[in-house]
XYZ file of C-alpha atoms in Angstrom:
615
model
C 0.186 -0.097 0.061
C 1.233 3.654 -0.670
C 2.632 5.428 2.393
C 1.086 8.950 2.759
C 2.689 12.032 4.521
C 1.207 13.125 7.768
C 1.109 16.639 7.088
C -1.858 18.250 5.726
C -1.838 20.449 2.695
C -4.182 22.765 1.084
C -6.864 21.312 -1.380
C -6.461 23.673 -3.805
C -2.766 23.172 -4.502
C -1.496 22.619 -8.175
C 0.835 19.510 -8.417
C 2.991 18.200 -11.073
C 3.775 14.383 -10.979
C 7.316 13.020 -12.378
C 7.823 9.512 -13.226
C 11.343 7.921 -14.270
C 12.648 4.463 -14.976
C 16.551 3.717 -15.712
C 16.131 1.942 -18.730
C 13.610 0.362 -21.057
C 13.439 -2.969 -19.528
C 12.235 -1.259 -16.168
C 9.702 0.560 -18.218
C 7.564 -2.577 -18.717
C 7.941 -3.825 -15.510
C 4.718 -4.440 -13.656
C 6.019 -3.219 -10.046
C 8.318 -0.276 -11.242
C 6.657 0.640 -14.661
C 5.859 4.094 -15.432
C 2.397 3.523 -15.762
C 2.277 1.938 -12.304
C 4.015 5.039 -10.832
C 1.756 7.450 -12.671
C -1.251 5.438 -11.126
C -0.070 5.636 -7.617
C 0.888 9.279 -7.856
C -2.582 10.098 -9.332
C -4.180 8.407 -6.710
C -2.156 10.009 -3.917
C -2.756 13.413 -5.488
C -6.733 12.380 -5.577
C -6.482 11.520 -1.952
C -5.030 14.979 -1.146
C -7.194 17.053 -3.169
C -4.280 18.291 -5.503
C -4.943 19.426 -8.944
C -2.591 17.961 -11.509
C -1.398 20.422 -13.981
C 1.762 18.856 -15.437
C 2.973 15.212 -16.080
C 6.695 14.397 -16.777
C 7.906 11.008 -17.667
C 11.078 9.769 -19.060
C 13.936 7.056 -19.308
C 17.048 8.032 -17.726
C 19.464 7.689 -15.180
C 19.088 9.364 -11.900
C 22.574 10.725 -11.446
C 22.146 12.624 -14.740
C 20.758 16.389 -14.592
C 20.879 16.304 -18.456
C 17.348 14.711 -18.686
C 14.896 16.496 -20.817
C 11.778 16.030 -19.062
C 13.527 16.742 -15.555
C 15.044 20.160 -17.004
C 11.645 20.930 -18.536
C 10.198 20.447 -15.144
C 12.496 22.615 -13.366
C 12.062 25.489 -16.103
C 8.080 25.182 -15.434
C 8.474 25.106 -11.953
C 10.461 28.275 -12.151
C 7.733 29.779 -13.994
C 5.307 29.256 -11.324
C 3.089 26.489 -12.996
C 2.490 24.439 -9.846
C 3.180 24.567 -6.176
C 4.160 20.917 -5.434
C 5.925 18.156 -7.016
C 5.098 14.754 -6.438
C 7.190 11.256 -7.334
C 6.919 7.888 -6.677
C 9.891 7.528 -4.589
C 12.576 10.161 -3.616
C 15.432 8.357 -5.833
C 13.097 8.978 -8.917
C 14.009 12.450 -8.721
C 17.685 12.522 -8.147
C 20.369 9.688 -7.284
C 23.287 12.332 -7.444
C 24.533 15.454 -5.826
C 24.352 17.637 -9.186
C 20.820 17.138 -10.196
C 19.922 17.238 -6.464
C 21.524 20.767 -6.179
C 19.674 21.748 -9.721
C 16.442 20.725 -8.147
C 16.811 22.492 -4.534
C 17.763 25.694 -6.201
C 14.539 25.879 -7.679
C 12.223 24.670 -5.232
C 13.705 26.813 -2.292
C 13.710 29.838 -4.662
C 9.961 29.538 -5.639
C 8.912 27.873 -2.147
C 8.032 24.475 -3.940
C 7.378 21.456 -1.992
C 8.644 17.972 -2.608
C 6.371 14.868 -1.755
C 6.850 11.332 -2.455
C 4.256 8.390 -2.473
C 6.369 5.593 -1.000
C 8.512 7.669 1.366
C 8.738 10.826 3.276
C 11.013 13.549 1.803
C 12.942 15.806 4.140
C 14.184 19.055 2.344
C 16.986 19.452 4.812
C 18.579 16.214 4.008
C 17.381 15.634 0.673
C 20.922 16.437 -1.027
C 22.537 14.419 1.668
C 20.743 11.544 0.831
C 20.942 12.028 -3.003
C 24.931 12.126 -2.362
C 24.710 8.739 -0.451
C 22.550 7.333 -2.955
C 25.238 8.105 -5.454
C 28.000 6.360 -3.137
C 25.790 3.221 -3.173
C 25.177 3.029 -6.741
C 28.894 3.521 -7.293
C 29.549 0.674 -4.884
C 27.087 -1.539 -6.484
C 28.539 -1.035 -9.916
C 32.191 -1.838 -8.498
C 30.529 -4.930 -6.846
C 28.927 -6.015 -10.319
C 32.099 -5.659 -12.245
C 34.325 -7.716 -9.916
C 31.347 -10.391 -10.296
C 31.863 -10.197 -13.729
C 35.693 -10.594 -14.067
C 35.361 -13.377 -11.602
C 32.851 -15.119 -13.878
C 34.875 -14.552 -16.941
C 38.153 -15.985 -15.237
C 35.866 -19.102 -14.627
C 35.107 -19.112 -18.465
C 31.706 -18.017 -18.293
C 30.215 -15.189 -20.489
C 29.297 -12.312 -18.166
C 27.705 -10.164 -20.874
C 24.463 -10.632 -22.919
C 25.812 -10.192 -26.519
C 28.685 -12.141 -27.836
C 30.445 -12.058 -31.000
C 28.658 -12.852 -34.363
C 28.911 -16.720 -34.835
C 28.280 -17.630 -31.396
C 25.625 -17.974 -28.727
C 25.474 -18.267 -24.942
C 24.884 -21.856 -23.867
C 24.034 -23.542 -20.734
C 25.895 -22.301 -17.596
C 26.883 -19.248 -19.534
C 29.523 -21.193 -21.745
C 30.206 -20.017 -25.515
C 28.681 -22.336 -28.086
C 29.132 -21.878 -31.849
C 25.844 -20.762 -34.149
C 26.592 -22.705 -37.145
C 24.537 -20.881 -39.531
C 26.356 -17.514 -38.657
C 29.716 -19.335 -38.165
C 29.694 -20.483 -41.855
C 29.229 -16.560 -42.910
C 32.389 -15.586 -40.776
C 34.516 -18.422 -42.280
C 33.365 -17.256 -45.868
C 34.452 -13.631 -44.853
C 37.971 -15.024 -43.727
C 38.270 -17.284 -46.883
C 37.282 -14.084 -49.198
C 40.235 -12.381 -47.557
C 42.821 -14.858 -47.017
C 42.436 -17.075 -50.190
C 40.498 -14.815 -52.712
C 42.359 -11.776 -51.893
C 39.443 -9.508 -51.565
C 39.316 -6.132 -49.502
C 36.538 -5.375 -47.128
C 34.297 -3.376 -49.394
C 34.547 -6.042 -52.009
C 33.525 -8.822 -49.163
C 30.588 -6.440 -48.070
C 29.387 -6.054 -51.601
C 29.633 -9.867 -52.303
C 27.572 -10.766 -48.969
C 24.899 -8.058 -50.048
C 24.880 -9.275 -53.567
C 24.233 -12.605 -52.376
C 21.611 -11.946 -50.060
C 23.754 -13.175 -46.702
C 21.855 -11.477 -43.881
C 23.759 -9.795 -41.178
C 23.572 -10.333 -37.236
C 21.055 -7.532 -37.280
C 17.796 -7.926 -39.089
C 17.203 -5.668 -41.716
C 20.916 -4.228 -41.888
C 23.067 -4.367 -44.942
C 26.463 -5.559 -45.021
C 29.391 -2.462 -44.833
C 33.185 -2.629 -45.064
C 33.644 -1.312 -41.565
C 31.577 -4.445 -40.075
C 33.635 -6.942 -42.330
C 36.810 -5.104 -40.848
C 35.675 -5.645 -37.298
C 35.020 -9.300 -37.832
C 38.620 -9.648 -39.480
C 40.098 -7.973 -36.485
C 38.152 -10.086 -33.571
C 40.542 -12.256 -32.016
C 37.676 -14.335 -30.567
C 37.351 -16.275 -33.843
C 40.975 -17.753 -33.217
C 39.871 -18.998 -29.755
C 39.986 -16.413 -27.090
C 37.359 -13.651 -26.248
C 38.457 -10.760 -24.187
C 36.498 -9.218 -21.336
C 37.215 -5.946 -20.086
C 39.029 -4.266 -22.951
C 36.833 -0.851 -22.214
C 35.497 0.675 -19.238
C 32.210 2.501 -19.470
C 31.650 5.718 -17.425
C 28.362 7.517 -17.376
C 28.368 11.422 -18.306
C 25.699 13.829 -18.838
C 26.284 13.588 -22.547
C 25.780 9.849 -22.549
C 28.103 6.729 -21.976
C 31.774 7.208 -22.555
C 34.157 4.274 -23.475
C 37.879 4.034 -22.099
C 40.351 1.631 -23.532
C 41.895 -0.535 -20.758
C 45.618 -1.909 -20.596
C 45.707 -5.352 -22.029
C 47.039 -6.668 -18.712
C 43.626 -5.866 -17.183
C 41.867 -7.893 -19.918
C 40.347 -11.379 -19.040
C 40.707 -14.030 -21.623
C 37.658 -16.205 -21.950
C 38.284 -19.577 -23.933
C 36.130 -19.542 -27.151
C 35.610 -22.339 -29.745
C 37.877 -21.154 -32.620
C 36.037 -20.892 -36.039
C 39.568 -20.529 -37.984
C 43.031 -21.625 -37.135
C 45.727 -19.232 -35.776
C 47.706 -18.845 -39.354
C 44.592 -18.238 -41.153
C 43.904 -15.221 -38.487
C 47.434 -14.100 -38.928
C 47.453 -13.929 -42.566
C 44.148 -11.990 -42.601
C 45.954 -9.478 -40.255
C 48.727 -9.012 -42.351
C 46.747 -8.887 -45.643
C 44.731 -6.002 -44.119
C 47.633 -4.181 -42.838
C 49.170 -4.240 -46.241
C 45.930 -3.072 -47.925
C 45.822 -0.221 -45.596
C 49.435 0.891 -47.092
C 48.947 0.114 -50.300
C 45.392 0.817 -51.217
C 44.703 3.100 -54.111
C 43.370 5.797 -51.939
C 46.425 5.916 -49.947
C 49.109 5.499 -52.693
C 48.467 6.954 -56.210
C 51.706 5.796 -57.634
C 52.786 2.060 -57.616
C 56.141 1.683 -55.590
C 57.513 -1.592 -55.573
C 59.531 -1.547 -52.260
C 56.812 0.334 -50.196
C 57.116 -0.504 -46.534
C 59.568 -3.294 -47.337
C 62.778 -1.368 -46.791
C 63.773 -0.082 -43.297
C 66.250 2.832 -42.347
C 69.354 0.937 -40.354
C 70.018 4.185 -38.464
C 66.812 4.611 -36.772
C 64.730 1.277 -37.337
C 62.010 3.181 -39.087
C 60.467 2.185 -42.651
C 61.103 3.923 -45.867
C 57.977 5.665 -46.931
C 57.176 6.415 -50.683
C 56.738 9.758 -52.210
C 56.102 11.059 -55.465
C 57.029 14.664 -56.736
C 54.909 15.976 -59.097
C 55.917 19.485 -59.260
C 59.087 21.526 -58.748
C 59.493 25.060 -57.150
C 62.543 27.527 -58.103
C 63.122 31.080 -56.883
C 63.943 33.834 -59.210
C 63.957 37.625 -58.361
C 62.877 36.841 -54.853
C 59.956 34.981 -55.773
C 59.104 31.428 -55.975
C 57.676 29.675 -59.020
C 56.214 26.168 -59.500
C 56.223 24.291 -62.607
C 54.657 20.874 -63.075
C 56.956 17.974 -63.999
C 56.411 16.220 -67.312
C 57.293 12.907 -65.520
C 56.847 12.434 -61.829
C 59.686 11.564 -59.911
C 59.433 8.818 -57.198
C 61.429 8.566 -54.113
C 61.864 6.875 -50.890
C 62.256 8.861 -47.562
C 63.078 7.468 -44.001
C 59.976 8.275 -41.840
C 62.510 9.256 -39.081
C 63.611 12.381 -40.886
C 59.937 13.739 -40.769
C 57.619 14.754 -38.022
C 57.440 13.933 -35.219
C 60.879 12.363 -35.262
C 63.179 14.792 -36.880
C 66.169 12.865 -37.025
C 69.149 12.945 -38.884
C 69.381 9.482 -40.352
C 71.307 10.402 -43.609
C 72.864 13.149 -45.577
C 70.161 13.555 -47.990
C 66.379 12.523 -46.956
C 65.563 11.222 -50.484
C 66.661 8.166 -52.456
C 65.499 7.721 -56.232
C 62.972 4.816 -56.377
C 64.009 3.815 -59.507
C 67.949 2.898 -58.814
C 66.562 1.433 -55.513
C 64.260 -0.875 -57.129
C 66.484 -1.880 -59.964
C 69.129 -2.761 -57.432
C 66.837 -5.060 -54.973
C 64.937 -6.384 -58.065
C 68.231 -7.433 -59.754
C 69.466 -9.277 -56.836
C 66.412 -11.402 -56.318
C 66.140 -12.028 -59.878
C 69.635 -13.258 -60.074
C 68.839 -15.952 -57.350
C 65.385 -16.721 -59.106
C 67.377 -17.316 -62.200
C 69.670 -19.849 -60.434
C 67.093 -22.292 -58.780
C 70.017 -24.235 -57.541
C 70.894 -21.598 -54.949
C 67.576 -21.754 -53.382
C 67.166 -25.511 -53.421
C 70.723 -25.733 -51.528
C 69.612 -23.135 -49.331
C 66.337 -25.345 -48.358
C 68.947 -28.383 -47.946
C 70.816 -26.139 -45.479
C 68.267 -24.836 -43.357
C 68.769 -25.959 -39.691
C 67.453 -29.483 -39.449
C 66.438 -28.897 -35.592
C 64.799 -25.490 -36.159
C 61.319 -27.136 -35.972
C 62.378 -29.574 -33.594
C 63.339 -26.625 -31.397
C 59.952 -25.417 -31.483
C 58.389 -28.805 -30.730
C 60.434 -28.741 -27.896
C 59.127 -25.548 -26.559
C 55.759 -26.755 -26.978
C 56.228 -29.837 -25.173
C 57.798 -27.993 -22.399
C 54.965 -25.362 -22.164
C 52.467 -28.279 -21.920
C 54.372 -29.679 -19.244
C 54.245 -26.373 -17.289
C 50.592 -26.255 -17.944
C 49.737 -29.528 -16.466
C 51.826 -28.494 -13.483
C 50.050 -25.384 -13.045
C 46.557 -27.231 -13.202
C 47.993 -29.691 -10.598
C 48.632 -26.804 -8.394
C 44.907 -25.634 -8.849
C 43.608 -28.953 -7.959
C 45.919 -29.142 -4.766
C 44.673 -25.623 -3.738
C 41.129 -26.781 -4.090
C 41.897 -30.046 -1.798
C 43.443 -27.958 0.973
C 40.313 -25.757 0.918
C 38.184 -28.897 1.322
C 40.277 -29.926 4.135
C 40.176 -26.753 5.655
C 43.637 -26.042 5.515
C 43.191 -22.585 3.937
C 40.481 -20.164 3.856
C 37.982 -19.150 1.170
C 40.011 -15.878 0.598
C 43.273 -17.879 0.298
C 41.823 -20.133 -2.114
C 40.207 -17.184 -4.436
C 43.855 -15.569 -4.233
C 45.663 -18.582 -5.230
C 43.236 -19.224 -8.154
C 43.547 -15.792 -9.292
C 47.267 -16.188 -9.395
C 46.901 -19.431 -11.199
C 44.469 -18.274 -13.492
C 47.030 -15.499 -14.769
C 49.750 -18.252 -15.040
C 47.505 -20.306 -17.317
C 46.846 -17.478 -19.595
C 50.507 -16.721 -19.870
C 51.332 -20.130 -20.838
C 48.246 -20.785 -23.069
C 49.330 -17.534 -24.927
C 53.111 -18.835 -25.181
C 52.184 -22.222 -26.360
C 49.635 -20.484 -29.046
C 52.500 -18.460 -30.140
C 54.855 -21.261 -30.579
C 52.288 -23.176 -32.715
C 51.546 -20.220 -34.646
C 55.529 -19.771 -35.585
C 55.706 -23.586 -36.323
C 52.555 -23.524 -38.692
C 54.137 -20.331 -40.228
C 57.641 -21.931 -40.791
C 55.861 -24.992 -42.342
C 53.547 -22.858 -44.395
C 56.942 -20.570 -45.637
C 58.974 -23.770 -46.569
C 56.080 -25.198 -48.551
C 55.511 -21.709 -50.382
C 59.485 -21.533 -51.012
C 59.534 -25.137 -52.223
C 56.813 -23.921 -54.773
C 59.046 -21.071 -55.750
C 61.945 -23.328 -56.397
C 59.652 -25.231 -58.921
C 58.085 -22.001 -60.452
C 61.684 -20.334 -60.899
C 62.548 -23.679 -62.872
C 59.758 -23.358 -65.114
C 59.446 -19.571 -65.359
C 63.098 -19.424 -66.758
C 63.883 -15.933 -68.123
C 60.286 -14.661 -68.055
C 60.900 -12.726 -64.791
C 61.053 -9.313 -66.663
C 57.535 -9.914 -67.929
C 55.995 -10.265 -64.585
C 53.573 -7.336 -63.638
C 54.128 -4.998 -60.780
C 51.878 -6.779 -58.336
C 53.362 -10.189 -59.157
C 56.871 -8.629 -58.413
C 55.910 -7.269 -55.309
C 54.166 -10.725 -54.170
C 57.428 -12.467 -54.833
C 59.551 -9.592 -53.022
C 56.931 -10.092 -49.935
C 57.575 -13.700 -49.995
C 61.471 -13.832 -50.573
C 62.663 -10.747 -48.712
C 63.035 -11.190 -44.909
C 64.763 -8.033 -44.520
C 65.937 -5.133 -46.499
C 67.948 -1.990 -44.878
C 69.594 1.153 -46.202
C 72.154 2.851 -44.040
C 73.478 6.677 -44.168
C 75.871 5.701 -46.569
C 72.879 4.393 -48.789
C 74.322 1.044 -48.546
C 71.698 -1.679 -49.049
C 71.623 -5.018 -47.061
C 69.260 -7.536 -48.392
C 68.455 -10.650 -46.378
C 66.518 -13.279 -48.078
C 64.203 -16.104 -46.878
C 66.130 -18.836 -48.327
C 70.007 -18.943 -47.072
C 72.671 -20.316 -49.897
C 75.366 -22.659 -49.032
C 76.446 -20.466 -45.868
C 75.394 -17.717 -43.993
C 72.737 -15.531 -45.968
C 74.580 -12.395 -46.513
C 73.338 -9.928 -49.329
C 75.238 -6.768 -49.630
C 74.510 -4.228 -52.551
C 76.790 -0.951 -52.108
C 76.149 2.076 -54.355
C 78.752 4.565 -54.205
C 78.204 7.454 -51.659
C 76.845 10.504 -53.271
C 78.852 13.781 -53.128
C 77.146 16.292 -50.554
C 76.544 18.770 -53.298
C 74.184 16.234 -55.393
C 70.771 16.491 -53.880
C 68.600 13.820 -53.371
C 71.047 11.208 -54.246
C 71.267 11.823 -58.041
C 74.553 11.373 -58.595
C 76.221 8.593 -60.667
C 76.413 5.241 -58.758
C 78.416 2.056 -58.965
C 76.837 -0.973 -57.984
C 79.035 -3.549 -56.177
C 76.769 -6.419 -55.170
C 77.914 -9.948 -53.772
C 74.653 -11.766 -52.838
C 73.955 -14.962 -51.035
C 77.463 -15.944 -50.440
C 79.094 -17.426 -47.717
C 80.114 -14.993 -44.933
C 83.681 -14.444 -44.199
C 85.044 -13.712 -40.738
C 85.052 -10.208 -39.634
C 88.538 -8.833 -39.094
C 89.130 -6.568 -36.337
C 89.050 -2.964 -37.347
C 92.262 -0.873 -37.029
C 92.099 1.928 -34.579
C 93.285 5.397 -35.906
C 92.994 4.129 -39.713
C 89.055 2.980 -40.071
C 87.325 6.290 -40.268
C 83.708 5.248 -39.257
C 82.313 3.555 -36.148
C 79.405 1.033 -36.737
C 75.998 2.297 -36.230
C 75.154 -1.177 -34.395
C 78.065 -0.740 -32.052
C 76.798 0.328 -28.635
C 79.880 0.300 -26.281
C 81.699 3.334 -25.484
C 84.896 1.624 -25.070
C 84.917 0.075 -28.443
C 87.863 0.528 -30.633
C 86.207 1.469 -33.599
C 86.194 5.108 -32.962
C 87.987 7.164 -35.658
C 91.140 8.465 -35.474
C 92.303 7.635 -32.044
C 94.843 5.412 -30.377
C 93.604 2.000 -28.367
C 94.925 4.160 -25.416
C 92.668 7.298 -25.885
C 89.457 7.710 -23.887
C 86.426 6.397 -25.920
C 83.790 9.002 -26.728
C 80.059 8.140 -25.896
C 77.953 6.496 -28.390
C 76.675 8.340 -31.217
C 72.927 9.300 -30.854
C 70.702 8.545 -33.816
C 69.283 11.995 -33.651
C 72.768 13.704 -34.159
C 73.972 14.415 -37.431
C 76.220 12.127 -39.149
C 79.859 13.002 -39.522
C 80.966 10.008 -41.654
C 83.425 10.256 -44.609
C 84.175 7.420 -46.890
C 83.727 4.260 -44.589
C 84.867 0.744 -44.968
C 82.160 -1.956 -45.295
C 80.820 -2.921 -41.904
C 84.163 -2.520 -39.547
C 84.159 -5.246 -36.878
C 86.376 -4.369 -33.654
C 86.082 -7.795 -31.992
C 86.255 -6.357 -28.437
C 84.306 -8.177 -25.732
C 82.881 -4.909 -25.001
C 81.079 -4.434 -27.988
C 77.899 -6.252 -28.115
C 77.801 -5.914 -31.972
C 81.204 -7.431 -32.563
C 81.544 -10.091 -29.772
């Protein structure tokens, strides 16, 4: 039965009634619905002889003062439209300090009373009770969050929605929705096997009439990209990736650090190799899509700067500016000029990796492709390299996987032992929870390590098969390499190039995926361009020794070698230019400092134990 206030009020008073629920699910509840609140308030006003002059009802959070109906009620109260505000319960008006303060400011200034059907409202303590209600609400949210994280650690789904392709089974465990899972597998197949981008995949699904997870919605590239990025489809769903905070403008999402995420095992829809391949292709499409690259560059995002470790970006110059008579004039070039430039020399790094920032693309591409073509035209080199691969390389990964499996079994035994100690009464429930949290984190780390080893093993096997196919293809193609299209040449480079670096002297070092009859060393060294020649446009003399056995490195000669290797990190190394072994060593050169090199020998080696690059 509704409780009434004991104080008597004049029968001719004008009243406004206010009803609120937090969400739409409460709006349909028989006990707390808006209709039920309005019915009780109308009966309350009729009993006291109030005349209802305004009704306000809305769905919103009590801690927020940015509720449209609440603000309209305050404005009309200030205009003198009613004498008393009636609510179903005091927390319907406010569950926070800020809306309570806004309400009290209006009702005290205009002498408006507050009354509730289910409890009594004390005007002196209304603000305090609203603040206490906000604290209780925050504590409830914290307890709910802790409970959800605990459920996630136990392998249960603590939320109502799961990624497309799954459903919530008994005990809040994940189950595969085969009808939707077939759509997910098709998306990954289009991406990995058919080489289709997200817009093309979305168009294909829409053209075939494949429904989305939302009835009536159509496929979009953004939705396809979200599916391709989702780690759930390879076997792990993450809870706690974002934290939601409520504001007057709505709910804000805050990304959480990965160490706070809780992994929940899900049945995988694709294997690890397929997922990794999809990520690699997606990143490649981002950098090589026509909207980002108007001009084709063979080595785009394949070459790194050895000085700072950043990639060499591609740039196309279509106009040239000249200064005459104090004015600048720009003319459009008949043939655009293509260059490669280290990202470290631009914003925000502003490094001094080399004397001239630009390297002509034609010269660099000709050099790199010439070396790769020379190897492909001699398939016996690749075959010899495959035969010379470490036979125990895969065996090493097998050993790591077996060792990780043994550690997993040991940690699981520790969990069983802790449960037995709790059952026997030797440890408390709090100690058991602490131990299980520690064990759960350890299990997550070991499972992640095992999955990484398995992915590397699968990638090695796939790469070996692909390279064997390259050998067969190289035997059959013969002299037809020059007739390959640009994209076909780039695909070959993606497969064969392990690493390609350019140092400050414009010396190129290529590391191919297949070694020859010794260590894999491929060095192409153009002659260093004179300082007066801009953008590396001087004459170049190529001296390339590719895929040859590496010779033992001879110690450099202090005082005669003129450059210290960029990889030498020790201040006591004897590679410093023009000094005797007894002279004090200068500090290591910072990458961001200007290069002070003259004509340098090829990779001098000091052989001293203090140098990490030479020992």
